[in-house]
Coordinates of C-alpha atoms in Angstrom, one line a residue:
M4 CA -6.7 -36.7 -1.9
I5 CA -8.8 -33.5 -2.4
E6 CA -7.4 -30.4 -4.1
V7 CA -8.5 -27.1 -2.7
V8 CA -8.1 -23.9 -4.9
A9 CA -9.0 -20.4 -3.7
S10 CA -9.1 -17.5 -6.1
M11 CA -9.9 -13.8 -5.7
A12 CA -11.4 -13.1 -9.1
R13 CA -11.2 -9.3 -8.9
G14 CA -7.6 -9.2 -7.8
P15 CA -5.6 -9.3 -4.5
V16 CA -6.0 -5.6 -3.5
F17 CA -9.0 -4.1 -1.6
L18 CA -10.0 -0.9 0.1
A19 CA -10.9 -1.2 3.8
G20 CA -14.7 -1.3 3.9
E21 CA -14.9 -3.0 0.5
L22 CA -16.6 -6.4 0.0
M23 CA -14.0 -9.1 -0.7
E24 CA -15.2 -12.2 -2.7
C25 CA -13.3 -15.4 -3.1
L26 CA -14.3 -18.6 -5.0
I27 CA -13.1 -21.8 -3.3
T28 CA -13.2 -25.0 -5.3
F29 CA -12.9 -28.5 -3.8
T30 CA -12.0 -31.3 -6.4
N31 CA -11.5 -35.0 -6.2
P32 CA -8.8 -35.3 -8.9
M33 CA -9.1 -39.1 -9.3
S34 CA -10.6 -40.3 -12.6
H35 CA -13.7 -42.5 -12.3
L36 CA -12.0 -44.9 -14.7
S37 CA -9.2 -45.6 -12.2
T38 CA -9.4 -48.9 -10.3
S39 CA -8.4 -47.2 -7.1
A40 CA -10.9 -44.4 -7.4
S41 CA -13.2 -43.8 -4.4
S42 CA -15.3 -41.0 -3.0
E43 CA -13.6 -38.5 -0.7
M44 CA -15.2 -36.9 2.4
L45 CA -14.5 -33.6 4.2
A46 CA -16.1 -33.0 7.6
W47 CA -16.3 -29.2 7.2
A48 CA -14.6 -26.1 5.8
S49 CA -14.6 -22.5 6.9
A50 CA -12.9 -19.2 6.0
Q51 CA -12.0 -15.9 7.7
I52 CA -9.8 -12.9 7.3
H53 CA -7.0 -12.1 9.7
C54 CA -4.2 -9.5 10.0
Q55 CA -0.8 -10.4 11.4
F56 CA 1.4 -7.8 13.2
H57 CA 5.2 -8.3 13.4
A58 CA 7.7 -5.9 14.9
S59 CA 11.4 -5.8 15.0
E60 CA 12.6 -6.5 18.6
S61 CA 15.6 -4.2 18.2
R62 CA 13.4 -1.2 17.3
V63 CA 10.0 -1.8 18.9
A64 CA 9.4 -2.4 22.6
L65 CA 6.1 -4.2 22.8
P66 CA 4.4 -4.9 26.2
A67 CA 5.1 -8.4 27.5
Q68 CA 2.5 -11.0 26.6
G69 CA 0.9 -12.9 29.4
N70 CA 1.7 -16.6 30.1
K71 CA -1.9 -17.7 29.7
Q72 CA -2.1 -20.8 27.5
D73 CA -5.3 -21.9 25.7
V74 CA -5.4 -25.7 26.0
Q75 CA -7.7 -25.8 22.9
A76 CA -5.3 -23.7 20.9
E77 CA -2.6 -26.4 21.3
S78 CA -4.8 -29.0 19.6
D79 CA -4.4 -29.4 15.9
T80 CA -8.2 -30.1 15.6
V81 CA -9.1 -26.6 16.7
L82 CA -9.2 -23.9 14.0
I83 CA -6.7 -21.1 14.8
P84 CA -6.3 -19.1 11.5
S85 CA -2.9 -17.6 12.7
R86 CA -1.5 -21.0 13.7
G87 CA 2.2 -21.1 12.7
E88 CA 2.4 -17.4 11.7
R89 CA 5.0 -15.0 13.1
G90 CA 3.9 -12.1 15.2
Q91 CA 0.5 -11.3 16.7
C92 CA -3.0 -11.6 15.2
V93 CA -4.3 -8.0 15.7
L94 CA -7.5 -8.4 13.7
D95 CA -9.8 -11.2 12.6
T96 CA -13.3 -11.6 11.3
P97 CA -15.7 -14.3 12.5
P98 CA -15.3 -17.6 10.7
K99 CA -17.9 -18.5 8.1
I100 CA -18.8 -22.1 7.5
L101 CA -18.6 -23.1 3.8
F102 CA -20.1 -26.6 4.3
C103 CA -20.4 -29.6 6.5
D104 CA -20.1 -33.2 5.4
L105 CA -19.0 -32.8 1.8
R106 CA -18.8 -35.9 -0.4
L107 CA -16.9 -35.8 -3.7
D108 CA -17.1 -38.6 -6.2
P109 CA -14.1 -39.3 -8.5
G110 CA -13.7 -36.4 -10.9
E111 CA -16.3 -34.3 -9.1
S112 CA -15.7 -30.7 -7.9
K113 CA -17.8 -28.2 -6.0
T114 CA -17.3 -24.4 -5.7
Y115 CA -18.3 -22.2 -2.8
S116 CA -18.3 -18.4 -2.7
Y117 CA -16.9 -16.6 0.4
S118 CA -17.6 -12.9 0.9
E119 CA -16.7 -10.6 3.7
M120 CA -16.4 -6.9 4.3
V121 CA -12.7 -6.0 4.8
P122 CA -12.6 -4.4 8.3
I123 CA -12.6 -0.7 8.1
D124 CA -10.9 -0.2 11.5
G125 CA -7.8 -2.2 10.7
P126 CA -4.3 -1.0 9.6
P127 CA -3.2 -1.1 6.0
S128 CA -0.9 -3.7 4.6
F129 CA 2.6 -2.5 5.3
R130 CA 6.1 -3.9 5.2
G131 CA 8.4 -1.4 6.9
Q132 CA 11.8 -1.6 8.5
A133 CA 10.5 -2.0 12.0
V134 CA 6.8 -3.0 11.6
K135 CA 4.8 -5.2 9.3
Y136 CA 1.0 -5.7 8.8
V137 CA 0.1 -8.7 6.7
Y138 CA -3.5 -9.7 5.7
K139 CA -4.5 -13.2 4.7
L140 CA -7.6 -15.1 4.0
T141 CA -7.4 -18.5 5.7
I142 CA -9.5 -21.5 4.7
G143 CA -9.6 -24.3 7.2
C144 CA -10.6 -27.9 6.1
Q145 CA -10.8 -31.1 8.1
R146 CA -11.3 -34.7 7.4
V147 CA -13.0 -36.8 10.1
N148 CA -10.5 -37.7 12.9
S149 CA -7.7 -35.8 11.2
P150 CA -5.8 -32.5 11.9
I151 CA -7.1 -29.3 10.4
K152 CA -5.4 -28.2 7.1
L153 CA -5.0 -24.4 6.4
L154 CA -4.9 -22.7 3.0
R155 CA -3.8 -19.1 3.2
V156 CA -4.3 -16.5 0.4
P157 CA -2.3 -13.3 1.1
F158 CA -3.9 -10.0 -0.1
R159 CA -3.3 -6.3 0.2
V160 CA -5.5 -3.8 2.1
L161 CA -5.5 0.0 1.3
V162 CA -7.0 2.3 4.0
L163 CA -8.7 5.5 3.1
Q164 CA -9.3 7.6 6.2
G165 CA -12.7 9.4 6.1
M166 CA -14.6 6.5 4.5
P167 CA -18.3 7.4 4.9
E168 CA -20.2 5.5 7.5
P169 CA -22.8 4.0 7.4
P170 CA -21.9 2.5 4.0
F171 CA -25.3 3.3 2.5
P172 CA -27.2 6.6 2.9
Q173 CA -30.3 6.4 5.0
D174 CA -32.5 7.3 2.0
D175 CA -31.5 4.0 0.3
E176 CA -32.8 1.9 3.1
V177 CA -36.4 3.3 2.9
S178 CA -36.6 3.9 -0.8
P179 CA -38.9 1.5 -2.8
S180 CA -37.2 -1.3 -4.7
N181 CA -38.2 -3.4 -7.6
P182 CA -38.7 -7.1 -6.5
F183 CA -37.7 -8.3 -10.0
L184 CA -34.4 -6.5 -9.8
E185 CA -33.2 -7.5 -6.3
E186 CA -29.9 -9.1 -7.4
E187 CA -29.0 -6.1 -9.6
E188 CA -29.9 -3.6 -6.8
A189 CA -27.9 -5.7 -4.3
S190 CA -24.8 -5.6 -6.6
R191 CA -25.2 -1.8 -7.0
R192 CA -25.4 -1.3 -3.2
D193 CA -22.3 -3.4 -2.7
A194 CA -20.4 -1.2 -5.3
R195 CA -21.5 2.1 -3.8
P196 CA -19.0 2.3 -0.9
L197 CA -16.1 1.7 -3.4
E198 CA -17.6 4.2 -5.8
R199 CA -17.9 6.8 -3.1
A200 CA -14.4 6.1 -1.8
L201 CA -13.0 6.5 -5.3
D202 CA -14.9 9.7 -5.8
M203 CA -13.4 11.0 -2.5
L204 CA -9.9 10.1 -3.8
M205 CA -10.5 11.9 -7.1
V206 CA -11.8 15.1 -5.4
S207 CA -8.9 15.1 -2.8
T208 CA -6.1 14.6 -5.4
S209 CA -7.5 16.6 -8.3
R210 CA -7.5 20.0 -6.6
R211 CA -4.6 22.1 -8.0
C212 CA -3.3 25.1 -6.1
P213 CA 0.3 26.1 -7.0
H214 CA 2.6 26.3 -4.0
M215 CA 5.6 28.6 -4.5
F216 CA 8.8 28.4 -2.4
N217 CA 11.9 30.6 -2.4
I218 CA 14.9 28.3 -2.0
T219 CA 17.7 30.2 -0.1
N220 CA 20.8 29.4 1.8
M221 CA 23.0 31.6 4.1
R222 CA 24.5 33.4 1.0
G223 CA 21.2 34.4 -0.7
K224 CA 18.5 33.2 -3.0
V225 CA 19.1 30.1 -5.1
A226 CA 15.8 29.5 -7.0
K227 CA 12.1 29.7 -6.9
F228 CA 10.3 26.3 -6.7
C229 CA 6.7 25.6 -7.8
I230 CA 4.7 22.5 -7.1
F231 CA 1.1 22.3 -8.3
K232 CA -0.3 20.2 -5.4
T233 CA 0.8 18.3 -2.3
V234 CA -1.7 15.4 -2.3
Y235 CA -1.2 12.5 -4.6
R236 CA -2.7 9.0 -5.4
L237 CA -0.6 5.9 -5.8
G238 CA 0.6 5.8 -9.4
E239 CA 0.5 9.5 -10.0
D240 CA 3.5 11.6 -11.1
I241 CA 4.8 14.3 -8.8
I242 CA 5.8 17.3 -11.0
G243 CA 7.7 20.4 -9.9
T244 CA 9.5 23.3 -11.6
F245 CA 12.6 25.4 -10.7
N246 CA 13.2 29.0 -11.8
F247 CA 17.0 29.7 -11.4
S248 CA 16.9 33.0 -13.3
E249 CA 15.7 34.8 -10.1
G250 CA 18.5 33.4 -8.0
D251 CA 21.5 35.3 -6.7
I252 CA 23.6 32.1 -6.0
P253 CA 24.6 29.8 -8.9
C254 CA 23.2 26.3 -8.5
L255 CA 25.4 23.6 -9.9
Q256 CA 23.3 20.5 -9.2
Y257 CA 20.0 19.5 -7.5
S258 CA 18.3 16.2 -6.6
V259 CA 14.8 15.4 -5.5
S260 CA 13.9 12.1 -3.8
L261 CA 10.6 10.6 -2.8
Q262 CA 11.0 9.3 0.7
S263 CA 8.8 7.6 3.4
E264 CA 9.4 8.1 7.1
E265 CA 8.6 5.3 9.5
E266 CA 8.4 6.6 13.0
I267 CA 7.7 4.4 16.1
Q268 CA 5.3 6.0 18.5
P269 CA 7.1 7.2 21.7
L270 CA 5.4 4.7 23.9
Y271 CA 6.9 1.8 21.9
Q272 CA 10.3 3.1 21.1
R273 CA 13.2 0.9 22.1
R274 CA 15.3 3.9 22.9
P275 CA 14.2 7.5 23.8
G276 CA 14.6 9.8 20.8
Q277 CA 14.9 6.8 18.5
A278 CA 15.7 7.9 14.9
V279 CA 13.1 7.8 12.2
S280 CA 13.6 5.1 9.5
V281 CA 13.8 6.7 6.0
T282 CA 13.2 4.8 2.8
G283 CA 13.8 6.1 -0.7
H284 CA 11.3 5.3 -3.5
G285 CA 12.7 7.3 -6.5
R286 CA 15.2 10.0 -7.3
H287 CA 15.8 12.7 -9.9
M288 CA 19.2 14.4 -10.3
E289 CA 20.2 17.1 -12.7
S290 CA 23.1 19.5 -13.3
C291 CA 21.8 23.0 -13.7
L292 CA 24.6 25.5 -13.9
H293 CA 23.7 28.5 -16.2
T294 CA 20.2 26.9 -16.5
A295 CA 17.3 29.4 -16.4
S296 CA 14.6 26.8 -15.5
S297 CA 14.3 23.1 -14.9
H298 CA 11.6 20.5 -13.9
F299 CA 11.3 17.0 -12.5
S300 CA 8.8 14.2 -12.5
L301 CA 8.8 11.5 -9.9
P302 CA 6.2 8.6 -10.1
V303 CA 4.6 7.4 -6.9
P304 CA 5.0 3.6 -7.1
L305 CA 1.7 1.5 -7.0
N306 CA 3.2 -1.0 -4.5
V307 CA 4.0 1.5 -1.7
T308 CA 1.8 2.1 1.4
P309 CA 0.0 5.4 1.7
G310 CA 0.5 7.4 4.9
F311 CA -1.2 6.1 8.0
S312 CA -1.0 6.1 11.8
T313 CA -1.6 3.3 14.4
D314 CA -0.9 3.0 18.1
T315 CA 2.5 1.6 17.2
V316 CA 3.8 3.4 14.1
I317 CA 3.3 6.5 11.9
L318 CA 4.1 6.5 8.2
R319 CA 4.7 9.9 6.5
W320 CA 5.8 11.0 3.1
R321 CA 8.1 13.8 1.9
L322 CA 10.1 15.2 -1.0
H323 CA 13.8 15.5 0.0
F324 CA 15.8 18.1 -1.9
E325 CA 19.5 18.5 -2.1
F326 CA 21.3 21.5 -3.7
V327 CA 24.9 22.1 -4.6
T328 CA 25.7 25.8 -5.0
A329 CA 28.8 27.8 -5.8
R330 CA 30.2 30.2 -3.2
E331 CA 31.3 32.8 -5.8
P332 CA 29.4 34.1 -8.9
M333 CA 30.3 32.2 -12.1
E334 CA 30.2 34.0 -15.4
P335 CA 28.2 32.2 -18.2
P336 CA 29.9 31.5 -21.5
T337 CA 29.7 34.3 -24.0
V338 CA 28.8 33.7 -27.6
L339 CA 29.2 36.4 -30.2
Q340 CA 26.1 37.3 -32.2
N341 CA 27.7 36.9 -35.6
Q342 CA 30.0 34.0 -34.7
S343 CA 29.5 31.1 -37.2
E344 CA 32.0 28.5 -35.8
V345 CA 31.0 26.1 -33.0
T346 CA 32.6 27.1 -29.7
V347 CA 33.3 24.8 -26.7
W348 CA 32.9 26.1 -23.2
R349 CA 34.9 24.4 -20.5
G350 CA 33.9 24.8 -16.9
A351 CA 36.2 25.5 -14.1
E352 CA 38.2 22.6 -12.7
N353 CA 37.8 23.6 -9.1
V354 CA 34.8 25.3 -7.6
D355 CA 34.2 26.1 -3.9
V356 CA 30.7 24.8 -3.2
D357 CA 28.1 24.6 -0.4
T358 CA 25.5 21.9 0.0
F359 CA 22.2 22.0 1.8
S360 CA 19.0 20.1 1.9
W361 CA 15.2 20.7 2.4
N362 CA 12.2 18.5 3.1
L363 CA 8.7 19.2 1.8
P364 CA 6.0 17.1 3.5
I365 CA 3.4 15.6 1.1
K366 CA 0.4 13.3 1.4
I367 CA 0.1 10.0 -0.4
L368 CA -3.4 8.4 -0.7
P369 CA -4.6 5.0 -2.1
T370 CA -5.8 4.5 -5.6
N371 CA -8.3 2.3 -7.3
P372 CA -7.6 -1.2 -6.0
A373 CA -8.1 -2.7 -9.4
L374 CA -5.3 -0.6 -10.7
A375 CA -3.0 -1.5 -7.8
S376 CA -3.7 -5.2 -8.4
Y377 CA -1.7 -5.0 -11.7
M378 CA 1.5 -4.2 -9.7
S379 CA 0.8 -6.5 -6.7
H380 CA 3.3 -9.3 -6.0
F381 CA 0.3 -11.3 -4.7
S382 CA -1.5 -13.5 -7.2
G383 CA -4.8 -13.7 -5.4
T384 CA -4.8 -17.5 -5.9
N385 CA -3.4 -20.4 -3.8
S386 CA -4.0 -24.1 -3.5
I387 CA -3.4 -27.1 -1.3
N388 CA -3.9 -30.9 -1.4
I389 CA -5.4 -32.6 1.7

């Protein structure tokens, strides 16, 4: 028996275009003192990245797949990284050979490093109501005259549109380098795309420009709303303020929800005019009768998918507001200036109300993948015995 362990040391979350590194260790767990101990052999091992696409048949009308059959694909001695997976493989990288003819003595282990650029033209990891995109690193191993065994390590991909290409400026390619510092310079070059992407994120989400909105219904003005920006990173707090003192209509209660909208592209909709799937990711509710001002704070979860678009689906983000207003003016409680005793104000038992809602589109962008790794449900590590 040989134990295979794959571990992504930096974490299971990556930006598209970033270099992914994984350490793969092969161990013969038998002790050399055991009477049955013997050397173990593996013919070869390889690794590659692939992305699986799965769609709900009740919501997505995908084109029919052809009936062509690959005779080799039916053989369990041919490496197919998506073998046994649901859905379609929409993206894969060329396989990289880790070794050929590996011999492990009892108690011996060997570690190999796999590195690959996460494809920049692929979709982000996403688990929606109608569509799913799932990324996995697949390691294939085979003993002589035996079926291939597959070890899969799921990971998450964040896509930042506008990633600079080529990954390194032209000046870097022709600038002189120190031959004694090649490894250090190589590591710096590998880190530059990630650094530039994070700089772009900071610039895009740090700009503050207050946006003011007058909240009105058919009876008049309810409040003035202010939000300081409409572009946020994963993990940021969305903060907004209400000024009810400028309103003509009493507001009894308001709620703000962070929602994502999953819309199937018209070409793939199961029914014409198919409804958009809405998912809530947090809600703030507050009673505000006779309140001059109020504010809310909604965190953007680290484990959600930023907005994106593919040929099949569009994901958008919005703030959904709901207001409950009185139809008639309501007098505030009066407190005498020289009154020393505590007074209790009792609100009306029955109030005629109106309700209305409003949606404010916002943009959600990725964050530092190292930060997102803390909240990932993937461990970045997996193992198999062959």
